[in-house]
JSON list of C-alpha atoms in Angstrom, two decimals:
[
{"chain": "A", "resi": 1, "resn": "UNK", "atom": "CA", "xyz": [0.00, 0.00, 0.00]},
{"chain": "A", "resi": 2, "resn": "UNK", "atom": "CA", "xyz": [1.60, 3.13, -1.06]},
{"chain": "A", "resi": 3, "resn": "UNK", "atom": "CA", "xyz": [1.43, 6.01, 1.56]},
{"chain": "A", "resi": 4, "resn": "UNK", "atom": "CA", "xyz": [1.24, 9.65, -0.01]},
{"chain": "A", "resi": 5, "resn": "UNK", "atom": "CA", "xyz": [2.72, 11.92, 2.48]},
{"chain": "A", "resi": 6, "resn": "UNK", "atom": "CA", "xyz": [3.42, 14.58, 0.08]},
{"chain": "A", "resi": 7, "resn": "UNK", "atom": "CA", "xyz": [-0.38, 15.83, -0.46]},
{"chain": "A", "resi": 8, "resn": "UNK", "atom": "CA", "xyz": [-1.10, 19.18, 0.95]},
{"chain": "A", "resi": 9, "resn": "UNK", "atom": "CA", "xyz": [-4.51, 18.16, 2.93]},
{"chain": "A", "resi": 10, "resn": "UNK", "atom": "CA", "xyz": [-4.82, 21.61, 4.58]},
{"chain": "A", "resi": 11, "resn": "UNK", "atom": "CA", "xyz": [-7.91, 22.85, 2.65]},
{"chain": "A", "resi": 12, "resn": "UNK", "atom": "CA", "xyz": [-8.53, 19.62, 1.25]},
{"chain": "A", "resi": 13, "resn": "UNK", "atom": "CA", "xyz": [-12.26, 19.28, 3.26]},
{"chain": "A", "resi": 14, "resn": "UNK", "atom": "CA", "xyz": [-14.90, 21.95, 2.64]},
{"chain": "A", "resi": 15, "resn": "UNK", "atom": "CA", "xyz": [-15.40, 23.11, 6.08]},
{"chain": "A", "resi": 16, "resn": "UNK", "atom": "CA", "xyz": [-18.97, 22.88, 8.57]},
{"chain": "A", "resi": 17, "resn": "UNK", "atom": "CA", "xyz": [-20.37, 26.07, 9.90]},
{"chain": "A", "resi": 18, "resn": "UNK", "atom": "CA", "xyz": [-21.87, 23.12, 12.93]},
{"chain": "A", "resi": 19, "resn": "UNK", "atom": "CA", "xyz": [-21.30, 19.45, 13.07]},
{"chain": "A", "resi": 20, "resn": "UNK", "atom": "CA", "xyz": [-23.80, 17.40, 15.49]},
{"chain": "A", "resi": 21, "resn": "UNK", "atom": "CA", "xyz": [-23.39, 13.76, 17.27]},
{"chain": "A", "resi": 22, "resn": "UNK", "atom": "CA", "xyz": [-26.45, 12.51, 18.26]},
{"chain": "A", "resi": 23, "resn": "UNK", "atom": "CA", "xyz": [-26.69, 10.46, 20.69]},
{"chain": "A", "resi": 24, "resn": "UNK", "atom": "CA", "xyz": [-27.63, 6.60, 20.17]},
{"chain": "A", "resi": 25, "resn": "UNK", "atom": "CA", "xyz": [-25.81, 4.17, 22.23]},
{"chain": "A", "resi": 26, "resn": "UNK", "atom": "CA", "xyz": [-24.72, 1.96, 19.84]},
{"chain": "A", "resi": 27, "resn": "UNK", "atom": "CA", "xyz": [-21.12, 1.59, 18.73]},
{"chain": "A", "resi": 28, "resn": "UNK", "atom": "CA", "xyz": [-22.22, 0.90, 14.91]},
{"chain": "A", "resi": 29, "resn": "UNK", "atom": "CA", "xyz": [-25.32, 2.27, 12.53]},
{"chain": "A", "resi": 30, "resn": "UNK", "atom": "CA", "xyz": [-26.29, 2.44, 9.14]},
{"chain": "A", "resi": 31, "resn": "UNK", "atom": "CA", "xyz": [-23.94, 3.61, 6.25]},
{"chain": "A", "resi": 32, "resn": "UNK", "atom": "CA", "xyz": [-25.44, 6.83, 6.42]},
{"chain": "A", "resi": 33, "resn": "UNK", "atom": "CA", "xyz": [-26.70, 8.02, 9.46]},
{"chain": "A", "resi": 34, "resn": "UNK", "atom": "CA", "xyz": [-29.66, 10.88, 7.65]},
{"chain": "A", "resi": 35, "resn": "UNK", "atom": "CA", "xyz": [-30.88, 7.85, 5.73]},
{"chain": "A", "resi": 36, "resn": "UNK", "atom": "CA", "xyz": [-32.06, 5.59, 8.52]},
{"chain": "A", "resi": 37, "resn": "UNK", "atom": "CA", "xyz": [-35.97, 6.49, 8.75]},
{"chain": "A", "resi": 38, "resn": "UNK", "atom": "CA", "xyz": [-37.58, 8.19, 11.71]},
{"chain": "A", "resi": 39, "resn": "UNK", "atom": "CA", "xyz": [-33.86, 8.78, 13.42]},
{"chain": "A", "resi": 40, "resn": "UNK", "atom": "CA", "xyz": [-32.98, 12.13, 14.58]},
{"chain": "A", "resi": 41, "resn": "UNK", "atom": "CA", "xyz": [-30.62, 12.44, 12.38]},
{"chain": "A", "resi": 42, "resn": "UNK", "atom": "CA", "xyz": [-33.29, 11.62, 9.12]},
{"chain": "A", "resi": 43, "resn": "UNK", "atom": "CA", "xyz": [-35.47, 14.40, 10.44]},
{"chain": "A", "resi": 44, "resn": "UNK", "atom": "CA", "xyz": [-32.34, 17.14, 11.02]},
{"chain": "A", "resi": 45, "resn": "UNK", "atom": "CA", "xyz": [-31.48, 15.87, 7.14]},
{"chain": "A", "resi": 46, "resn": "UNK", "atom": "CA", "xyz": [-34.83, 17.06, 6.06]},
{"chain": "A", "resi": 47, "resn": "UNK", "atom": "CA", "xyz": [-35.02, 20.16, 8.05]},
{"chain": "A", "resi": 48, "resn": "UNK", "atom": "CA", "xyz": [-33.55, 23.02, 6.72]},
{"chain": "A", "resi": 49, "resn": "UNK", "atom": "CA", "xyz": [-30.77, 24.40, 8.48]},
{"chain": "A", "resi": 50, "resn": "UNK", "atom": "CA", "xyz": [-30.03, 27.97, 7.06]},
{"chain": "A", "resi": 51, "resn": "UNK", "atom": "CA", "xyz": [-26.45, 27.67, 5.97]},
{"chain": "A", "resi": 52, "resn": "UNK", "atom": "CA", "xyz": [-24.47, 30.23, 6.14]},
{"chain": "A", "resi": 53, "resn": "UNK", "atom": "CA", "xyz": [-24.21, 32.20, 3.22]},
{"chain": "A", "resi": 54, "resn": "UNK", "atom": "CA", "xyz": [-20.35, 32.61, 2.44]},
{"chain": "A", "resi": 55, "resn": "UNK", "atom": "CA", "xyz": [-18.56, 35.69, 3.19]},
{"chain": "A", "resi": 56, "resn": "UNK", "atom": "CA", "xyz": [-15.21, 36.35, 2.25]},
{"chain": "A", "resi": 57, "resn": "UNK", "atom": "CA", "xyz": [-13.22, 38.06, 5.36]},
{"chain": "A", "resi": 58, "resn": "UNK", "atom": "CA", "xyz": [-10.32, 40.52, 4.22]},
{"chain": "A", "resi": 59, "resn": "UNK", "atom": "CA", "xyz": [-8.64, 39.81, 7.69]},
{"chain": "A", "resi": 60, "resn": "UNK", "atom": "CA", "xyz": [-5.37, 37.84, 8.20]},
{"chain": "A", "resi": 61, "resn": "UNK", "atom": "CA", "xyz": [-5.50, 34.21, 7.23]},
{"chain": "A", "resi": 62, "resn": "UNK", "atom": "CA", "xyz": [-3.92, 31.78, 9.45]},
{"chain": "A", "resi": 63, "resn": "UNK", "atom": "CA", "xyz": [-1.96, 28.89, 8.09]},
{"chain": "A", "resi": 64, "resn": "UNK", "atom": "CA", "xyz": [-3.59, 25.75, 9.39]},
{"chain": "A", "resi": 65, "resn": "UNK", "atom": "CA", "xyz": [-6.74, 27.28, 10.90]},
{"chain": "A", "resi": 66, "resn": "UNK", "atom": "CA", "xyz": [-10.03, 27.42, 8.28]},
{"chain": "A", "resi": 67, "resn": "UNK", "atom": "CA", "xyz": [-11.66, 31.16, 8.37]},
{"chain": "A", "resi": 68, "resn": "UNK", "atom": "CA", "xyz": [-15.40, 29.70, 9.57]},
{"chain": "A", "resi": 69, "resn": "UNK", "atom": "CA", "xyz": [-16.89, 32.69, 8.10]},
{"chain": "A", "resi": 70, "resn": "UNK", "atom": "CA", "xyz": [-16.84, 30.41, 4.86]},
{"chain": "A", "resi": 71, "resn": "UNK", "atom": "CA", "xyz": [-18.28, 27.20, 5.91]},
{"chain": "A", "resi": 72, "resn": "UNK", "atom": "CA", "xyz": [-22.05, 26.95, 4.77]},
{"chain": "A", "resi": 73, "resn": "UNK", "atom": "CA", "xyz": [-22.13, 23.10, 5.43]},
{"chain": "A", "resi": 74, "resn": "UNK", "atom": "CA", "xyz": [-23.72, 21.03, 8.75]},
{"chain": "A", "resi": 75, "resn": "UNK", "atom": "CA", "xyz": [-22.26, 17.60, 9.64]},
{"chain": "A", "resi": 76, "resn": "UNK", "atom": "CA", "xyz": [-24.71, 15.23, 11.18]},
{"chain": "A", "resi": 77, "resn": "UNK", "atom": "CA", "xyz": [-23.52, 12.00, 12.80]},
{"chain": "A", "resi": 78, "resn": "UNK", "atom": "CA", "xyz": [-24.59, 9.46, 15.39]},
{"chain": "A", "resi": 79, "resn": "UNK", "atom": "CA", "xyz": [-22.68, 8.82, 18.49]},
{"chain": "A", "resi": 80, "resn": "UNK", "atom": "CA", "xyz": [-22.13, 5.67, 20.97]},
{"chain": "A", "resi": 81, "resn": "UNK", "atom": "CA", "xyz": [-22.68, 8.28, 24.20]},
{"chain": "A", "resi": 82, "resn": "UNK", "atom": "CA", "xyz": [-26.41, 7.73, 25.85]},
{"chain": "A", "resi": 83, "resn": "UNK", "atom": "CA", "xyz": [-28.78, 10.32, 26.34]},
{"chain": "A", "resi": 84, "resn": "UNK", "atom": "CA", "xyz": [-28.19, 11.95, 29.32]},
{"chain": "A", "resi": 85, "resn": "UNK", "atom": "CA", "xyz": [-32.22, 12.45, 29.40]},
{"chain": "A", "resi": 86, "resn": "UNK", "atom": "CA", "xyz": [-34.39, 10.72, 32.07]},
{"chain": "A", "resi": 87, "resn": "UNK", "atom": "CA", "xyz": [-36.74, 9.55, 29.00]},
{"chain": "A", "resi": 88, "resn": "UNK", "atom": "CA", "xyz": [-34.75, 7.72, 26.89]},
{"chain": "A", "resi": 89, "resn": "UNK", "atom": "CA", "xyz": [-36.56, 7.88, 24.07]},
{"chain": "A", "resi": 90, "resn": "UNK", "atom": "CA", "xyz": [-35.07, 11.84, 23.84]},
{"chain": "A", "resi": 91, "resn": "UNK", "atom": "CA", "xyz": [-31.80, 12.67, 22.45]},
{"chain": "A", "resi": 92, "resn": "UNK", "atom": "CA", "xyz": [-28.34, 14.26, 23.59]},
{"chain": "A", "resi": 93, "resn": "UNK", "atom": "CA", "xyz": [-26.72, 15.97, 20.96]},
{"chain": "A", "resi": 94, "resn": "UNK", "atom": "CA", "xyz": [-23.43, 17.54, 21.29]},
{"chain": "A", "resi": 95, "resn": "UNK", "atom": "CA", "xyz": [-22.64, 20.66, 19.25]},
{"chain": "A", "resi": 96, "resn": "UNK", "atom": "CA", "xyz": [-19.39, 22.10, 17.62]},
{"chain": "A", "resi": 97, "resn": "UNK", "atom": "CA", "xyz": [-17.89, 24.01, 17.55]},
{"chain": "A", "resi": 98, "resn": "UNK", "atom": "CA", "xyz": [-20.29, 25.32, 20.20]},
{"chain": "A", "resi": 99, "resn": "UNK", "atom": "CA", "xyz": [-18.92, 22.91, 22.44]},
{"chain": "A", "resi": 100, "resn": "UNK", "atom": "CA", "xyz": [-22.58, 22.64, 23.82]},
{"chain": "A", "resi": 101, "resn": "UNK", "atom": "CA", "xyz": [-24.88, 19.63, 25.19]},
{"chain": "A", "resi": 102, "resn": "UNK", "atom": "CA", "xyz": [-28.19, 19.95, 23.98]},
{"chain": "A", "resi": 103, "resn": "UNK", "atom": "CA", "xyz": [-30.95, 17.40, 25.66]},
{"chain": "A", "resi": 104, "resn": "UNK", "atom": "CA", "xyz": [-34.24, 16.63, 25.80]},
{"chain": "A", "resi": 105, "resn": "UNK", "atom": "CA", "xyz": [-34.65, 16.34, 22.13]},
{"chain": "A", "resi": 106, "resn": "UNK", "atom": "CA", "xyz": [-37.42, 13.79, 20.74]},
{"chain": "A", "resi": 107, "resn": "UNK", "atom": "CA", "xyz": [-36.30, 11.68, 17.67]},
{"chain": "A", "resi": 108, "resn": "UNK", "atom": "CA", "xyz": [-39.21, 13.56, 15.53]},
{"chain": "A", "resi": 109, "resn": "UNK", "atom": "CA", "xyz": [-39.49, 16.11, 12.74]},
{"chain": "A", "resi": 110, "resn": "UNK", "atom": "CA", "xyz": [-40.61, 18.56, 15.41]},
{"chain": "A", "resi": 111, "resn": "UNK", "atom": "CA", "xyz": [-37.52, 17.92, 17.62]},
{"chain": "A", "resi": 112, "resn": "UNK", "atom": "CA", "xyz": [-35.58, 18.11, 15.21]},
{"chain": "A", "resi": 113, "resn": "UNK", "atom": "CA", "xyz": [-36.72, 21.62, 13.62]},
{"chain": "A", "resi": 114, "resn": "UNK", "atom": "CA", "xyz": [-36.38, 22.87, 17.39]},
{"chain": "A", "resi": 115, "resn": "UNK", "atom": "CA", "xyz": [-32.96, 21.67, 18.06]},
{"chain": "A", "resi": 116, "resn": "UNK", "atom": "CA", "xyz": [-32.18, 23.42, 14.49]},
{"chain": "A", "resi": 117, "resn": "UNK", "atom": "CA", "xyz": [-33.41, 26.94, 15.06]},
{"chain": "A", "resi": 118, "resn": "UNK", "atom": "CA", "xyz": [-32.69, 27.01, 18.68]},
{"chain": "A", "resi": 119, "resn": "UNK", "atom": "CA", "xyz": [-29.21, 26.02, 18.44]},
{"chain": "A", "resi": 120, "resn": "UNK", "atom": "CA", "xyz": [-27.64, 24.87, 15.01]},
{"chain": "A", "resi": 121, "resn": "UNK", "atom": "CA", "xyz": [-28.90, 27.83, 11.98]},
{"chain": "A", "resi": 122, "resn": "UNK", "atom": "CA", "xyz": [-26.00, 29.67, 11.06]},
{"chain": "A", "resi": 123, "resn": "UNK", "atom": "CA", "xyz": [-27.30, 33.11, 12.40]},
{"chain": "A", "resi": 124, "resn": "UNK", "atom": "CA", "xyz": [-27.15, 32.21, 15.44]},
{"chain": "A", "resi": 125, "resn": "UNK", "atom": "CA", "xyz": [-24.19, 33.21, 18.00]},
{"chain": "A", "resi": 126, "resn": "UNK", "atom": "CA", "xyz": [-22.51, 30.31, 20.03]},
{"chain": "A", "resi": 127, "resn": "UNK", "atom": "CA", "xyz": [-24.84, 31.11, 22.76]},
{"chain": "A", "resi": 128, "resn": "UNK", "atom": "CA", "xyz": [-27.57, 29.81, 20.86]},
{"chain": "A", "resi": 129, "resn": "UNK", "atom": "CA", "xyz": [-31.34, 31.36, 20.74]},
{"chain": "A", "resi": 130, "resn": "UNK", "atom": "CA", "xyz": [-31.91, 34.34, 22.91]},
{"chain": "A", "resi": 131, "resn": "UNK", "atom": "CA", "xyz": [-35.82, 32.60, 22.90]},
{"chain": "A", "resi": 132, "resn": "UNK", "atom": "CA", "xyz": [-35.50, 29.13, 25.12]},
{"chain": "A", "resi": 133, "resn": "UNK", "atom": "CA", "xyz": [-36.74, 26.54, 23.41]},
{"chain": "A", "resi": 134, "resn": "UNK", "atom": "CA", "xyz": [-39.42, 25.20, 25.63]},
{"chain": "A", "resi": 135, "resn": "UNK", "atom": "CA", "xyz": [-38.43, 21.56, 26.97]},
{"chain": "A", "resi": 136, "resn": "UNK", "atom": "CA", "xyz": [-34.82, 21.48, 25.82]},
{"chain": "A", "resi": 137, "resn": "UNK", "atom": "CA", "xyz": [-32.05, 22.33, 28.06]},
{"chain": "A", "resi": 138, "resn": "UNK", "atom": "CA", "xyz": [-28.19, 22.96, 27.14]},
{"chain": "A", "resi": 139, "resn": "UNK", "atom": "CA", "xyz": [-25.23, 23.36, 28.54]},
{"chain": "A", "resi": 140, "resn": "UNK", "atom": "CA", "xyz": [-21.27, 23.99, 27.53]},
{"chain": "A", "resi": 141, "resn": "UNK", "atom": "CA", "xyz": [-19.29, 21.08, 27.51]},
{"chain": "A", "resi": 142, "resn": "UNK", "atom": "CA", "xyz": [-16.85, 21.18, 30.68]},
{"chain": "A", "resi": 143, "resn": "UNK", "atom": "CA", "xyz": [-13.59, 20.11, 29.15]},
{"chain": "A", "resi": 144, "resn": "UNK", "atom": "CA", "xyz": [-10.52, 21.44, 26.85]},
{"chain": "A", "resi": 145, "resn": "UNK", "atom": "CA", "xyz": [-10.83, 18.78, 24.44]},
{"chain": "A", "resi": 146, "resn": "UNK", "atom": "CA", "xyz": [-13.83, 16.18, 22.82]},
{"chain": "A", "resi": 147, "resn": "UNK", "atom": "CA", "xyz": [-12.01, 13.01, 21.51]},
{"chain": "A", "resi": 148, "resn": "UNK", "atom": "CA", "xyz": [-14.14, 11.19, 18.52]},
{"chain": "A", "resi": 149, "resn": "UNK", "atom": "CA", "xyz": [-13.66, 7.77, 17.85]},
{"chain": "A", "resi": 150, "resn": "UNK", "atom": "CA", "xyz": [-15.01, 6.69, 14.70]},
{"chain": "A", "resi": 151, "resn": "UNK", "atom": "CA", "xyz": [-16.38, 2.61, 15.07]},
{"chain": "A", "resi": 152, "resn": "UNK", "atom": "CA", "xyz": [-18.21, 2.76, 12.23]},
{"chain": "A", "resi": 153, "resn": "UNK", "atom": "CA", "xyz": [-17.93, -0.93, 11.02]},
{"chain": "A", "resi": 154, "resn": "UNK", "atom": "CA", "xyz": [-20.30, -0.45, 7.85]},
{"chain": "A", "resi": 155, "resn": "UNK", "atom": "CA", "xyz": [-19.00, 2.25, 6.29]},
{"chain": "A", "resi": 156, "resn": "UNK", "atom": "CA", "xyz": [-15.11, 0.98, 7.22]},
{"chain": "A", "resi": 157, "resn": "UNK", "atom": "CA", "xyz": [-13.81, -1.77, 8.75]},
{"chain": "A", "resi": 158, "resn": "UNK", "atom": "CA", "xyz": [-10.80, -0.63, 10.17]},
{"chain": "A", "resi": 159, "resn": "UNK", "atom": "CA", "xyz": [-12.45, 1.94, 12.12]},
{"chain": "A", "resi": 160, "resn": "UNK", "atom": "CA", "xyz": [-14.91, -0.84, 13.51]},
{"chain": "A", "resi": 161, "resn": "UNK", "atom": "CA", "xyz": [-11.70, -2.79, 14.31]},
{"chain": "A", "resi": 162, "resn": "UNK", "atom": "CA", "xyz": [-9.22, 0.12, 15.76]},
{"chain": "A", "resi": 163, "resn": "UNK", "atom": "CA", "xyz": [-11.94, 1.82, 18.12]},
{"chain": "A", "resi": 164, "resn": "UNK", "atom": "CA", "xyz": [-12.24, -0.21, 20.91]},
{"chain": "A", "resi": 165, "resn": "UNK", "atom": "CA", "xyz": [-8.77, -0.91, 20.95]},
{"chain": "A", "resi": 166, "resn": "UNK", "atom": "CA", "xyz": [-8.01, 3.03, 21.15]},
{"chain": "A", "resi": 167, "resn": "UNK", "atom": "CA", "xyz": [-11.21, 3.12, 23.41]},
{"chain": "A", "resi": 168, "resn": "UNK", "atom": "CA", "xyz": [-9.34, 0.83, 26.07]}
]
């Protein structure tokens, strides 16, 4: 296998205005997360998130660090963490680069068109809505640093392999 360590991958990845992990409990899910019907992450798919539209800063570019006032893309992807909801039929999702724990969402088209305008469209600061959203609660995440390990078996093996060994 040849390894190409000569590629520039700085700017490589369109970057995400927000980027979600839902919460599931499971260490593997479908191939893609927004296609598996009546998930939360279907319904945030189909609920329309107002990206961002682009804006070109004149400011000082820093090499290595993407200007965010150019991302107009969400990420949306499942997570092995529970909910940290008493119902557990409501989701956790965490929020970045908010670093932000947003709860009490229900797995619905409604829940997810509230988490979306409460906390994820694009106008919004990192502080979220200045109008709660009624039933939801949210927090900052208390640490540094949020460490994703992808176990993904059906979409790769090797990540399905490597992350409970890196888990331990």
């Amino acid at each position: 296998m040849l390894i190409d360590y000569t590629s520039d991958m700085l700017g490589s990845v369109k970057p995400y205005f927000r980027q979600v992990v839902i919460s599931t409990g499971k260490s593997d899910w479908e191939r893609e997360v927004t296609e598996a019907r009546g998930s939360l992450a279907a319904h945030l798919n189909d609920v329309s998130v107002s990206g961002r539209k682009a804006s070109h800063s004149n400011g000082p570019k820093t090499p290595g660090v993407f200007n965010s006032d150019s991302a107009t893309r969400l990420s949306i992807l499942n997570g092995s963490h529970h909910t940290t909801s008493d119902d557990a039929s409501k989701q956790t999702v965490l929020v970045f680069p908010d670093y932000k724990i947003v709860t009490e969402i229900d797995s619905t088209k409604k829940g997810a068109e509230t988490l979306a305008n409460g906390y994820l469209d694009s106008e919004l600061s990192k502080a979220g809505s200045d109008q709660p959203q009624i039933g939801t609660k949210s927090w900052i995440i208390p640490y540094q640093a949020v460490i994703l390990l992808c176990s993904h078996k059906r979409r790769d093996n090797k990540c399905g392999i490597a992350a409970p060994v890196l888990k331990r």
